[in-house]
Amino acid sequence: METVLDWLQPDWLLSLSVVSDDYNRGRYLSGLWMTVKLSVICIVLSLIVGIAGAAIQGAKSRALRVSVGFFVAFFRNTPPLVQLYFFYFAIGTVLRITGENGLPQPLVSNFGWAVISLSLFAGAMNIEIFRSGVEAVPKATIEAAEALGYTRLQIYRYIVLPLALRISMSALGTNLVNLVKTTTLVYAIAVPELLYVAAQIWSEDLNVREMMNVLLLSYVGIVAVLVWVLHRWEKALRIPGYGG
Amino acid sequence: MPWTPDQPIISLKNVHKSFGQTEVLRGISMDVMKGEVVCIIGPSGSGKSTLIRCINALNDIQGGSITVEGQELRDPKLDLLALRKKVGMVFQQYNLFPHKTALENVMMAPIKVLKQNRAEVEIRARALMKKVRLEGKEDAYPGELSGGQQQRVAIARSLAMNPDVMLFDEVTAALDPETVKEVLVTIKDLAAEGMTCILVTHEMGFAREIADRVYFTDRGVIVEYGPPQSFFDDAKDPRTKQFLSQIL
Ligand SMILES: Nc1ncnc2c1ncn2[C@@H]1O[C@H](COP(=O)(O)OP(=O)(O)OP(=O)(O)O)[C@@H](O)[C@H]1O
Ligand SMILES: [Mg+2]
């Protein structure tokens, strides 16, 4: 108890090396920026994967639907860390080009693989989420659009998707928060995000306890911002007299 | 051979329709001329909805033929958009797009499907809202409207496509008695303007008032039809008589 109270001294904040030390502050901020960048890019790409995948699952072609099913099953039923390793070490080592100095160079950087791997992982979950939203759109509403001459694509774009999105909103929020938390995995392929830089700082400064607190608080902050954005989005989508 | 208005605008010849093993329509024939109002009545499950859904190709048919303005619906080269543009349909459950305001519901198809100019569509849509007596409700969402109001938006939404024929499938069946009237008035206005209408309805008084012909269907066939006067007062077939005695 004593030590915890010591911790709460006003000079505690100033003694944090990520605040007081220019070099560490720079590293911390670059890690924070990397995490935010990775999160935003992966959220956008995973939404695109989700929307496209759910659309294909409503397609006429059975082959297309089955391939999307396999895609989803693959990413749902394997650990995301193994997926990341698979992309980086299995595919990444094959996909090489010859650089200017004549030596083979990776075609996709570790950041690139992190983006691809996480986007597909979260995208596969989004496909499932959107699909159940799409299935919840009343058949009769779709039929009314058909009777007005809408094509399949127009129905998906103007009617099914906007309604499915609203139905899916809370499940989607959970998945996107998970995606942000999962970005810490890319530590494993040395993408310098928050966890990676924090580990660098604590191994040099031996301030493990301090950095653990900084890390946790940083993620609380990042997730809080995301939850706030999602909340605003949900509010903007709300329709008077419809749904909850 | 192009269609001319002296030929039936809608013609059904010996139409057969099955869902899997169950035959729902068993040889239906019917001709409707431009400007006519035709009512279809019959017991639940007799195939009334299926019949009018076939007319705008929401259901396909397995035998016989349906033509709309001379265009055969079973023609593989059928232009579905052109058909849907000609034939408007209103459903029992309104089926408005819940995420769009009343006005947007009316405007969307002309803009997205027919690619018409937004400003011009809006002028027409506002006029249609006025026509269905919903002035002032343009910006309300379907969830904020009563059943009768939603149904009138649905009618305006169909009319926005400038159809030549309107199909109504028990459009007042889900409404309170007080709001039934406001929807019937709207349909009556339309009929009076010369719109060709095919209505499935249980409103016998209404059918008697506006129909040129009334058809009685049972188990996938047309049992009897005729002008409302003779149909209601002087039905020949025992099944028709029994049905009318139950419902009147
Ligand atoms: N999509 C479908 N698949 C299988 N059977 C169907 C389908 N739609 C309708 N049917 C069957 O076809 C028959 C006729 O149905 P339909 O809806 O046309 O009757 P209806 O005369 O409109 O009845 P109601 O007055 O209850 O609306 C019913 O037996 C129904 O179960
Ligand atoms: Mg019906």
Coordinates of C-alpha atoms and ligand atoms in Angstrom, one line a residue:
Chain A
M1 CA 0.0 0.0 0.0
E2 CA 2.8 2.4 1.0
T3 CA 4.6 1.9 -2.3
V4 CA 1.4 2.4 -4.3
L5 CA 0.8 5.7 -2.5
D6 CA 4.4 6.7 -3.2
W7 CA 3.6 6.2 -6.7
L8 CA 0.9 8.7 -6.7
Q9 CA 3.2 11.6 -5.7
P10 CA 2.8 14.6 -8.0
D11 CA 6.4 14.3 -9.2
W12 CA 5.7 10.8 -10.4
L13 CA 4.6 12.0 -13.8
L14 CA 7.7 14.1 -14.2
S15 CA 10.0 11.2 -13.3
L16 CA 8.6 9.1 -16.1
S17 CA 11.4 8.7 -18.6
V18 CA 8.9 8.9 -21.5
V19 CA 8.1 12.4 -20.3
S20 CA 11.4 13.7 -19.1
D21 CA 13.8 12.1 -21.5
D22 CA 13.8 13.6 -25.0
Y23 CA 15.1 10.5 -26.6
N24 CA 12.7 8.2 -24.9
R25 CA 9.8 10.5 -25.5
G26 CA 10.6 10.5 -29.2
R27 CA 10.7 6.8 -29.3
Y28 CA 7.4 6.5 -27.3
L29 CA 5.7 8.9 -29.6
S30 CA 6.9 7.2 -32.7
G31 CA 5.6 3.9 -31.3
L32 CA 2.3 5.5 -30.5
W33 CA 2.1 6.9 -34.0
M34 CA 2.9 3.5 -35.5
T35 CA 0.1 1.8 -33.5
V36 CA -2.4 4.5 -34.5
K37 CA -1.4 4.3 -38.1
L38 CA -1.5 0.5 -38.1
S39 CA -4.9 0.5 -36.4
V40 CA -6.5 3.1 -38.7
I41 CA -5.2 1.4 -41.9
C42 CA -6.2 -2.0 -40.8
I43 CA -9.7 -0.8 -39.7
V44 CA -10.3 0.7 -43.1
L45 CA -9.0 -2.3 -45.0
S46 CA -10.9 -4.8 -42.8
L47 CA -14.1 -2.9 -43.4
I48 CA -13.5 -3.1 -47.1
V49 CA -12.8 -6.8 -46.9
G50 CA -15.9 -7.3 -44.8
I51 CA -18.2 -5.4 -47.1
A52 CA -16.8 -7.1 -50.2
G53 CA -16.8 -10.5 -48.7
A54 CA -20.4 -10.3 -47.4
A55 CA -21.4 -9.1 -50.9
I56 CA -19.8 -12.0 -52.5
Q57 CA -21.5 -14.4 -50.1
G58 CA -24.8 -13.1 -51.5
A59 CA -23.6 -13.7 -55.1
K60 CA -25.1 -16.2 -57.5
S61 CA -21.9 -18.1 -58.1
R62 CA -21.4 -21.0 -55.8
A63 CA -17.7 -21.2 -56.4
L64 CA -17.3 -17.6 -55.2
R65 CA -19.4 -18.2 -52.1
V66 CA -17.5 -21.3 -51.2
S67 CA -14.1 -19.5 -51.6
V68 CA -15.2 -16.8 -49.2
G69 CA -16.4 -19.4 -46.8
F70 CA -12.9 -21.0 -46.8
F71 CA -11.3 -17.7 -46.4
V72 CA -13.4 -16.9 -43.4
A73 CA -12.9 -20.3 -41.8
F74 CA -9.1 -20.1 -42.3
F75 CA -8.7 -16.8 -40.5
R76 CA -11.2 -17.6 -37.8
N77 CA -9.8 -21.0 -36.9
T78 CA -6.1 -20.2 -36.7
P79 CA -4.3 -18.0 -34.2
P80 CA -3.6 -14.5 -35.5
L81 CA 0.1 -14.8 -34.4
V82 CA 0.5 -17.9 -36.5
Q83 CA -1.1 -16.1 -39.4
L84 CA 1.3 -13.3 -39.0
Y85 CA 4.3 -15.6 -38.9
F86 CA 2.9 -17.5 -41.9
F87 CA 2.7 -14.3 -44.0
Y88 CA 6.1 -12.9 -42.8
F89 CA 8.2 -16.0 -42.8
A90 CA 6.5 -18.4 -45.2
I91 CA 5.2 -16.1 -47.9
G92 CA 7.6 -13.1 -47.2
T93 CA 10.7 -15.2 -47.8
V94 CA 9.4 -16.3 -51.2
L95 CA 8.2 -13.0 -52.4
R96 CA 11.6 -11.3 -53.0
I97 CA 13.0 -9.1 -55.7
T98 CA 16.6 -8.3 -56.5
G99 CA 17.6 -4.9 -55.1
E100 CA 19.9 -2.3 -56.5
N101 CA 22.9 -3.9 -54.8
G102 CA 22.2 -7.2 -56.5
L103 CA 21.0 -8.8 -53.3
P104 CA 17.5 -10.3 -52.8
Q105 CA 15.2 -8.0 -51.0
P106 CA 11.8 -8.5 -49.5
L107 CA 9.0 -7.3 -51.8
V108 CA 6.8 -6.4 -48.8
S109 CA 8.2 -4.8 -45.7
N110 CA 7.4 -6.1 -42.2
F111 CA 4.9 -3.2 -41.8
G112 CA 3.3 -4.3 -45.1
W113 CA 2.9 -7.8 -43.8
A114 CA 1.5 -6.6 -40.5
V115 CA -1.1 -4.5 -42.4
I116 CA -2.0 -7.4 -44.8
S117 CA -2.2 -10.0 -42.0
L118 CA -4.2 -8.0 -39.5
S119 CA -6.6 -6.6 -42.2
L120 CA -7.4 -10.1 -43.5
F121 CA -7.8 -11.4 -39.9
A122 CA -10.2 -8.7 -38.8
G123 CA -11.7 -8.6 -42.3
A124 CA -12.7 -12.2 -42.1
M125 CA -14.5 -11.5 -38.8
N126 CA -16.2 -8.5 -40.4
I127 CA -17.4 -10.7 -43.2
E128 CA -19.2 -12.9 -40.7
I129 CA -20.5 -9.9 -38.8
F130 CA -21.9 -8.2 -42.0
R131 CA -23.3 -11.4 -43.2
S132 CA -25.5 -11.9 -40.2
G133 CA -26.5 -8.2 -40.6
V134 CA -27.3 -8.8 -44.2
E135 CA -29.4 -11.9 -43.3
A136 CA -31.4 -9.8 -40.8
V137 CA -32.6 -7.4 -43.6
P138 CA -36.2 -8.3 -44.3
K139 CA -36.7 -10.2 -47.5
A140 CA -39.8 -8.1 -48.2
T141 CA -37.8 -4.9 -48.1
I142 CA -35.5 -6.3 -50.8
E143 CA -38.4 -7.4 -52.8
A144 CA -39.9 -3.9 -52.8
A145 CA -36.6 -2.7 -54.2
E146 CA -36.7 -5.4 -56.9
A147 CA -40.2 -4.4 -57.8
L148 CA -38.9 -0.9 -58.3
G149 CA -36.3 -2.1 -60.8
Y150 CA -33.2 -2.0 -58.6
T151 CA -30.4 -4.4 -59.8
R152 CA -28.8 -6.8 -57.3
L153 CA -25.8 -4.5 -56.9
Q154 CA -28.0 -1.4 -56.4
I155 CA -30.1 -3.3 -53.8
Y156 CA -26.9 -4.3 -51.9
R157 CA -25.5 -0.8 -52.0
Y158 CA -28.5 1.3 -51.3
I159 CA -30.7 -0.9 -49.1
V160 CA -29.0 -4.0 -47.7
L161 CA -25.7 -2.5 -46.8
P162 CA -27.0 0.6 -45.0
L163 CA -29.4 -1.6 -43.0
A164 CA -27.0 -4.4 -42.3
L165 CA -24.4 -1.9 -41.1
R166 CA -26.8 -0.5 -38.5
I167 CA -27.7 -4.0 -37.4
S168 CA -24.1 -5.0 -37.2
M169 CA -22.8 -1.9 -35.4
S170 CA -22.2 -3.4 -31.9
A171 CA -20.6 -6.6 -33.1
L172 CA -18.5 -4.5 -35.4
G173 CA -17.4 -2.3 -32.6
T174 CA -16.2 -5.2 -30.5
N175 CA -14.2 -6.6 -33.4
L176 CA -12.5 -3.3 -34.2
V177 CA -11.5 -2.8 -30.6
N178 CA -10.1 -6.4 -30.8
L179 CA -8.2 -5.4 -33.9
V180 CA -6.5 -2.5 -32.1
K181 CA -5.5 -4.8 -29.3
T182 CA -4.2 -7.4 -31.7
T183 CA -1.8 -4.8 -33.3
T184 CA 0.5 -5.6 -30.4
L185 CA 1.2 -9.0 -32.0
V186 CA 3.3 -7.3 -34.8
Y187 CA 5.9 -6.9 -32.1
A188 CA 6.8 -10.4 -33.1
I189 CA 7.9 -9.3 -36.6
A190 CA 9.7 -6.2 -35.3
V191 CA 7.3 -3.5 -36.4
P192 CA 8.1 -0.7 -34.0
E193 CA 4.7 -0.1 -32.5
L194 CA 4.0 0.8 -28.9
L195 CA 4.8 -2.5 -27.3
Y196 CA 8.0 -2.8 -29.3
V197 CA 9.3 0.6 -28.3
A198 CA 8.2 0.1 -24.7
A199 CA 10.3 -3.1 -24.6
Q200 CA 13.2 -1.2 -26.0
I201 CA 12.9 1.5 -23.4
W202 CA 12.6 -0.8 -20.5
S203 CA 15.4 -3.0 -21.5
E204 CA 17.7 0.0 -21.7
D205 CA 16.4 2.0 -18.7
L206 CA 15.4 -1.0 -16.6
N207 CA 12.1 0.8 -15.8
V208 CA 9.8 -2.2 -16.5
R209 CA 7.2 -1.3 -13.9
E210 CA 6.9 2.3 -15.2
M211 CA 6.7 1.2 -18.8
M212 CA 4.0 -1.4 -18.1
N213 CA 1.8 1.3 -16.6
V214 CA 2.5 3.6 -19.5
L215 CA 1.6 0.9 -22.0
L216 CA -1.7 0.0 -20.3
L217 CA -2.7 3.6 -20.0
S218 CA -1.8 4.2 -23.6
Y219 CA -4.1 1.4 -24.8
V220 CA -6.8 2.5 -22.5
G221 CA -6.5 5.9 -24.2
I222 CA -6.4 4.6 -27.7
V223 CA -9.3 2.3 -27.2
A224 CA -11.3 5.0 -25.5
V225 CA -10.8 7.2 -28.6
L226 CA -11.9 4.4 -30.9
V227 CA -15.0 3.7 -28.7
W228 CA -15.9 7.3 -28.8
V229 CA -15.6 7.5 -32.6
L230 CA -17.7 4.3 -32.9
H231 CA -20.3 5.8 -30.6
R232 CA -20.4 9.0 -32.7
W233 CA -20.8 6.9 -35.8
E234 CA -23.6 4.8 -34.4
K235 CA -25.3 8.0 -33.3
A236 CA -25.0 9.5 -36.8
L237 CA -26.5 6.3 -38.3
R238 CA -29.4 6.2 -35.9
I239 CA -32.8 6.5 -37.6
P240 CA -35.8 8.1 -35.8
G241 CA -38.4 5.5 -35.2
Y242 CA -36.3 2.5 -36.2
G243 CA -34.5 -0.1 -34.2
G244 CA -33.2 0.4 -30.6
Chain B
M1 CA -46.0 -6.7 -83.6
P2 CA -46.0 -3.6 -81.3
W3 CA -48.6 -3.3 -78.6
T4 CA -51.5 -0.8 -79.2
P5 CA -53.9 0.4 -76.5
D6 CA -56.8 -1.5 -78.1
Q7 CA -55.1 -4.7 -77.0
P8 CA -55.1 -5.9 -73.4
I9 CA -52.3 -4.1 -71.5
I10 CA -52.0 -7.3 -69.4
S11 CA -52.9 -10.7 -70.7
L12 CA -52.6 -14.0 -68.8
K13 CA -53.1 -17.2 -70.8
N14 CA -53.4 -20.5 -69.0
V15 CA -50.8 -19.6 -66.4
H16 CA -49.4 -22.4 -64.3
K17 CA -47.1 -21.8 -61.3
S18 CA -45.6 -24.3 -58.9
F19 CA -43.5 -24.0 -55.8
G20 CA -41.6 -27.3 -56.0
Q21 CA -44.3 -30.0 -56.0
T22 CA -47.2 -27.8 -55.1
E23 CA -49.1 -26.2 -58.0
V24 CA -50.3 -22.9 -56.8
L25 CA -51.7 -21.4 -60.0
R26 CA -53.5 -24.0 -62.2
G27 CA -54.4 -22.4 -65.5
I28 CA -55.3 -18.7 -64.9
S29 CA -56.4 -16.6 -67.8
M30 CA -57.3 -12.9 -67.6
D31 CA -57.2 -9.9 -69.8
V32 CA -57.0 -6.3 -68.5
M33 CA -57.5 -3.3 -70.8
K34 CA -55.8 0.0 -70.3
G35 CA -57.6 2.1 -67.6
E36 CA -59.5 -0.9 -66.2
V37 CA -59.7 -1.6 -62.5
V38 CA -59.8 -5.3 -61.6
C39 CA -60.3 -6.8 -58.2
I40 CA -59.2 -10.2 -57.2
I41 CA -60.8 -11.9 -54.2
G42 CA -60.6 -15.3 -52.7
P43 CA -59.8 -17.4 -49.7
S44 CA -56.4 -17.3 -48.0
G45 CA -53.9 -19.5 -49.8
S46 CA -55.8 -19.5 -53.1
G47 CA -52.9 -17.9 -54.9
K48 CA -53.9 -14.3 -55.2
S49 CA -50.5 -12.9 -54.1
T50 CA -48.7 -15.4 -56.3
L51 CA -50.8 -14.3 -59.3
I52 CA -50.1 -10.6 -59.1
R53 CA -46.4 -11.3 -58.2
C54 CA -46.1 -13.2 -61.5
I55 CA -47.3 -10.1 -63.4
N56 CA -44.1 -8.1 -62.5
A57 CA -41.9 -11.2 -62.6
L58 CA -41.2 -11.4 -58.8
N59 CA -42.3 -15.0 -59.4
D60 CA -41.6 -17.0 -62.5
I61 CA -44.2 -19.2 -64.2
Q62 CA -43.9 -22.8 -65.4
G63 CA -46.6 -22.8 -68.0
G64 CA -48.8 -20.5 -70.1
S65 CA -48.0 -17.0 -70.9
I66 CA -48.1 -13.5 -69.4
T67 CA -47.7 -10.4 -71.6
V68 CA -47.5 -6.8 -70.4
E69 CA -48.0 -4.3 -73.2
G70 CA -47.4 -7.1 -75.6
Q71 CA -44.1 -8.1 -74.0
E72 CA -43.9 -11.8 -73.1
L73 CA -42.5 -12.2 -69.6
R74 CA -41.1 -15.6 -70.4
D75 CA -39.0 -14.2 -73.2
P76 CA -35.4 -14.8 -72.2
K77 CA -34.5 -11.4 -73.7
L78 CA -37.1 -9.7 -71.4
D79 CA -35.8 -6.3 -70.2
L80 CA -36.6 -6.7 -66.5
L81 CA -36.0 -3.0 -65.7
A82 CA -38.4 -1.9 -68.5
L83 CA -41.0 -4.2 -67.1
R84 CA -40.6 -3.0 -63.5
K85 CA -40.8 0.5 -64.7
K86 CA -44.1 -0.2 -66.4
V87 CA -45.6 -2.1 -63.5
G88 CA -45.7 -0.6 -60.0
M89 CA -46.4 -2.8 -57.0
V90 CA -47.6 -2.0 -53.5
F91 CA -47.4 -4.6 -50.7
Q92 CA -49.5 -5.5 -47.7
Q93 CA -46.6 -4.6 -45.3
Y94 CA -45.6 -1.3 -47.1
N95 CA -42.0 -2.4 -47.2
L96 CA -40.6 1.1 -47.2
F97 CA -36.9 1.6 -46.8
P98 CA -36.6 2.4 -43.1
H99 CA -33.3 4.3 -43.3
K100 CA -34.7 6.9 -45.8
T101 CA -37.2 9.7 -45.2
A102 CA -40.6 9.5 -46.9
L103 CA -39.4 11.9 -49.6
E104 CA -36.2 10.0 -50.2
N105 CA -38.2 6.8 -50.4
V106 CA -40.1 8.3 -53.3
M107 CA -37.1 9.9 -54.9
M108 CA -34.6 7.0 -54.7
A109 CA -35.7 4.7 -57.6
P110 CA -36.0 7.5 -60.2
I111 CA -32.6 8.8 -59.3
K112 CA -30.7 5.5 -58.8
V113 CA -32.5 3.2 -61.2
L114 CA -33.7 5.6 -63.9
K115 CA -30.7 8.0 -63.4
Q116 CA -33.1 11.0 -63.6
N117 CA -32.0 14.4 -62.6
R118 CA -32.3 14.9 -58.8
A119 CA -33.8 18.4 -58.9
E120 CA -36.6 17.4 -61.3
V121 CA -37.3 14.2 -59.4
E122 CA -37.6 16.2 -56.2
I123 CA -40.3 18.4 -57.7
R124 CA -42.3 15.4 -58.9
A125 CA -41.8 13.6 -55.6
R126 CA -43.1 16.6 -53.6
A127 CA -46.1 16.7 -55.9
L128 CA -46.7 13.0 -55.4
M129 CA -46.5 13.4 -51.6
K130 CA -49.2 16.1 -52.0
K131 CA -51.3 13.8 -54.2
V132 CA -51.3 11.1 -51.5
R133 CA -52.2 13.8 -49.0
L134 CA -49.0 13.6 -47.1
E135 CA -47.8 17.2 -47.4
G136 CA -45.6 18.1 -44.4
K137 CA -44.5 14.5 -43.8
E138 CA -41.7 14.6 -46.4
D139 CA -38.9 14.5 -43.9
A140 CA -40.4 11.9 -41.6
Y141 CA -38.9 8.4 -41.4
P142 CA -41.1 5.4 -42.0
G143 CA -40.8 4.5 -38.3
E144 CA -42.4 7.8 -37.5
L145 CA -45.4 7.4 -39.7
S146 CA -48.7 5.5 -39.1
G147 CA -49.4 2.4 -41.2
G148 CA -51.8 4.3 -43.4
Q149 CA -49.3 7.0 -44.0
Q150 CA -46.5 4.5 -44.7
Q151 CA -48.8 2.8 -47.2
R152 CA -49.5 6.0 -49.0
V153 CA -45.7 6.7 -49.2
A154 CA -45.4 3.3 -50.7
I155 CA -48.0 4.2 -53.3
A156 CA -46.2 7.5 -54.0
R157 CA -42.9 5.6 -54.3
S158 CA -44.4 3.3 -57.0
L159 CA -46.0 6.2 -58.8
A160 CA -42.7 8.0 -59.0
M161 CA -41.6 5.5 -61.6
N162 CA -44.5 6.6 -63.8
P163 CA -45.9 3.1 -64.2
D164 CA -48.7 2.2 -66.6
V165 CA -50.1 -0.4 -64.3
M166 CA -50.4 -0.6 -60.5
L167 CA -50.6 -3.9 -58.6
F168 CA -52.0 -3.7 -55.0
D169 CA -51.7 -6.8 -52.8
E170 CA -54.1 -6.5 -49.8
V171 CA -52.7 -3.0 -49.2
T172 CA -55.2 -2.3 -46.4
A173 CA -55.1 -5.6 -44.7
A174 CA -52.6 -4.6 -42.1
L175 CA -54.3 -1.2 -41.3
D176 CA -56.7 -0.1 -38.6
P177 CA -60.2 0.5 -39.8
E178 CA -59.9 4.2 -39.6
T179 CA -56.7 4.4 -41.7
V180 CA -58.0 2.0 -44.3
K181 CA -60.2 4.7 -45.7
E182 CA -57.4 7.2 -46.4
V183 CA -55.5 4.6 -48.4
L184 CA -58.7 3.6 -50.3
V185 CA -59.3 7.3 -51.2
T186 CA -55.8 7.5 -52.6
I187 CA -56.4 4.4 -54.8
K188 CA -59.8 5.7 -55.9
D189 CA -58.2 9.0 -57.0
L190 CA -55.7 7.0 -59.1
A191 CA -58.4 4.8 -60.7
A192 CA -60.4 8.0 -61.5
E193 CA -57.4 9.3 -63.3
G194 CA -57.4 6.3 -65.5
M195 CA -54.6 4.3 -64.0
T196 CA -54.8 0.6 -64.8
C197 CA -55.1 -1.2 -61.4
I198 CA -55.1 -4.8 -60.3
L199 CA -56.1 -5.1 -56.7
V200 CA -56.2 -8.1 -54.3
T201 CA -58.6 -6.9 -51.7
H202 CA -61.0 -8.0 -49.0
E203 CA -62.8 -4.6 -49.0
M204 CA -65.9 -5.8 -50.8
G205 CA -67.7 -2.4 -50.6
F206 CA -64.6 -0.8 -52.2
A207 CA -64.4 -3.5 -54.9
R208 CA -68.1 -3.0 -55.8
E209 CA -67.5 0.7 -56.0
I210 CA -64.4 1.0 -58.2
A211 CA -64.0 -2.3 -60.0
D212 CA -64.7 -2.8 -63.6
R213 CA -64.5 -6.6 -63.0
V214 CA -64.2 -8.8 -60.0
Y215 CA -62.5 -12.2 -60.1
F216 CA -63.0 -14.9 -57.5
T217 CA -60.1 -17.3 -57.2
D218 CA -60.0 -20.6 -55.3
R219 CA -57.2 -23.2 -55.2
G220 CA -55.3 -21.7 -58.1
V221 CA -58.2 -21.3 -60.6
I222 CA -60.6 -18.5 -61.4
V223 CA -63.9 -19.8 -60.4
E224 CA -66.0 -16.9 -61.5
Y225 CA -65.7 -13.3 -62.7
G226 CA -67.9 -10.4 -63.8
P227 CA -68.9 -6.8 -63.3
P228 CA -69.3 -6.1 -59.6
Q229 CA -73.1 -5.6 -59.8
S230 CA -73.8 -9.1 -61.2
F231 CA -70.9 -10.7 -59.4
F232 CA -72.0 -9.6 -55.9
D233 CA -75.7 -9.8 -56.4
D234 CA -76.0 -12.7 -58.7
A235 CA -73.1 -15.1 -58.2
K236 CA -73.6 -18.4 -60.0
D237 CA -70.9 -20.7 -58.6
P238 CA -71.7 -22.3 -55.1
R239 CA -68.1 -21.7 -54.0
T240 CA -68.4 -18.0 -54.8
K241 CA -71.7 -17.8 -53.0
Q242 CA -70.3 -19.5 -50.0
F243 CA -67.3 -17.2 -49.9
L244 CA -69.4 -14.1 -50.3
S245 CA -71.8 -15.2 -47.6
Q246 CA -68.9 -15.6 -45.2
I247 CA -67.3 -12.3 -45.9
L248 CA -70.3 -10.0 -46.4
Ligands
LIG1 N1 -42.3 -18.8 -51.9 C1 -43.2 -19.8 -51.7 N2 -42.7 -21.1 -51.6 C2 -43.6 -22.1 -51.4 N3 -44.9 -22.0 -51.3 C3 -45.4 -20.8 -51.4 C4 -44.6 -19.6 -51.6 N4 -45.4 -18.5 -51.7 C5 -46.6 -19.0 -51.6 N5 -46.7 -20.3 -51.4 C6 -47.9 -21.2 -51.3 O1 -48.7 -20.9 -52.4 C7 -50.1 -20.8 -52.0 C8 -50.7 -19.5 -52.4 O2 -50.1 -18.5 -51.7 P1 -50.5 -17.0 -51.9 O3 -49.7 -16.2 -51.0 O4 -50.5 -16.6 -53.3 O5 -52.0 -17.0 -51.4 P2 -53.0 -15.8 -51.2 O6 -54.2 -16.0 -52.0 O7 -52.3 -14.5 -51.4 O8 -53.3 -15.9 -49.6 P3 -53.6 -14.7 -48.5 O9 -55.0 -14.3 -48.7 O10 -53.4 -15.4 -47.3 O11 -52.6 -13.7 -48.8 C9 -50.1 -21.1 -50.5 O12 -50.4 -22.4 -50.3 C10 -48.7 -20.8 -50.1 O13 -48.3 -21.7 -49.0
MG2 MG -51.6 -12.8 -50.3

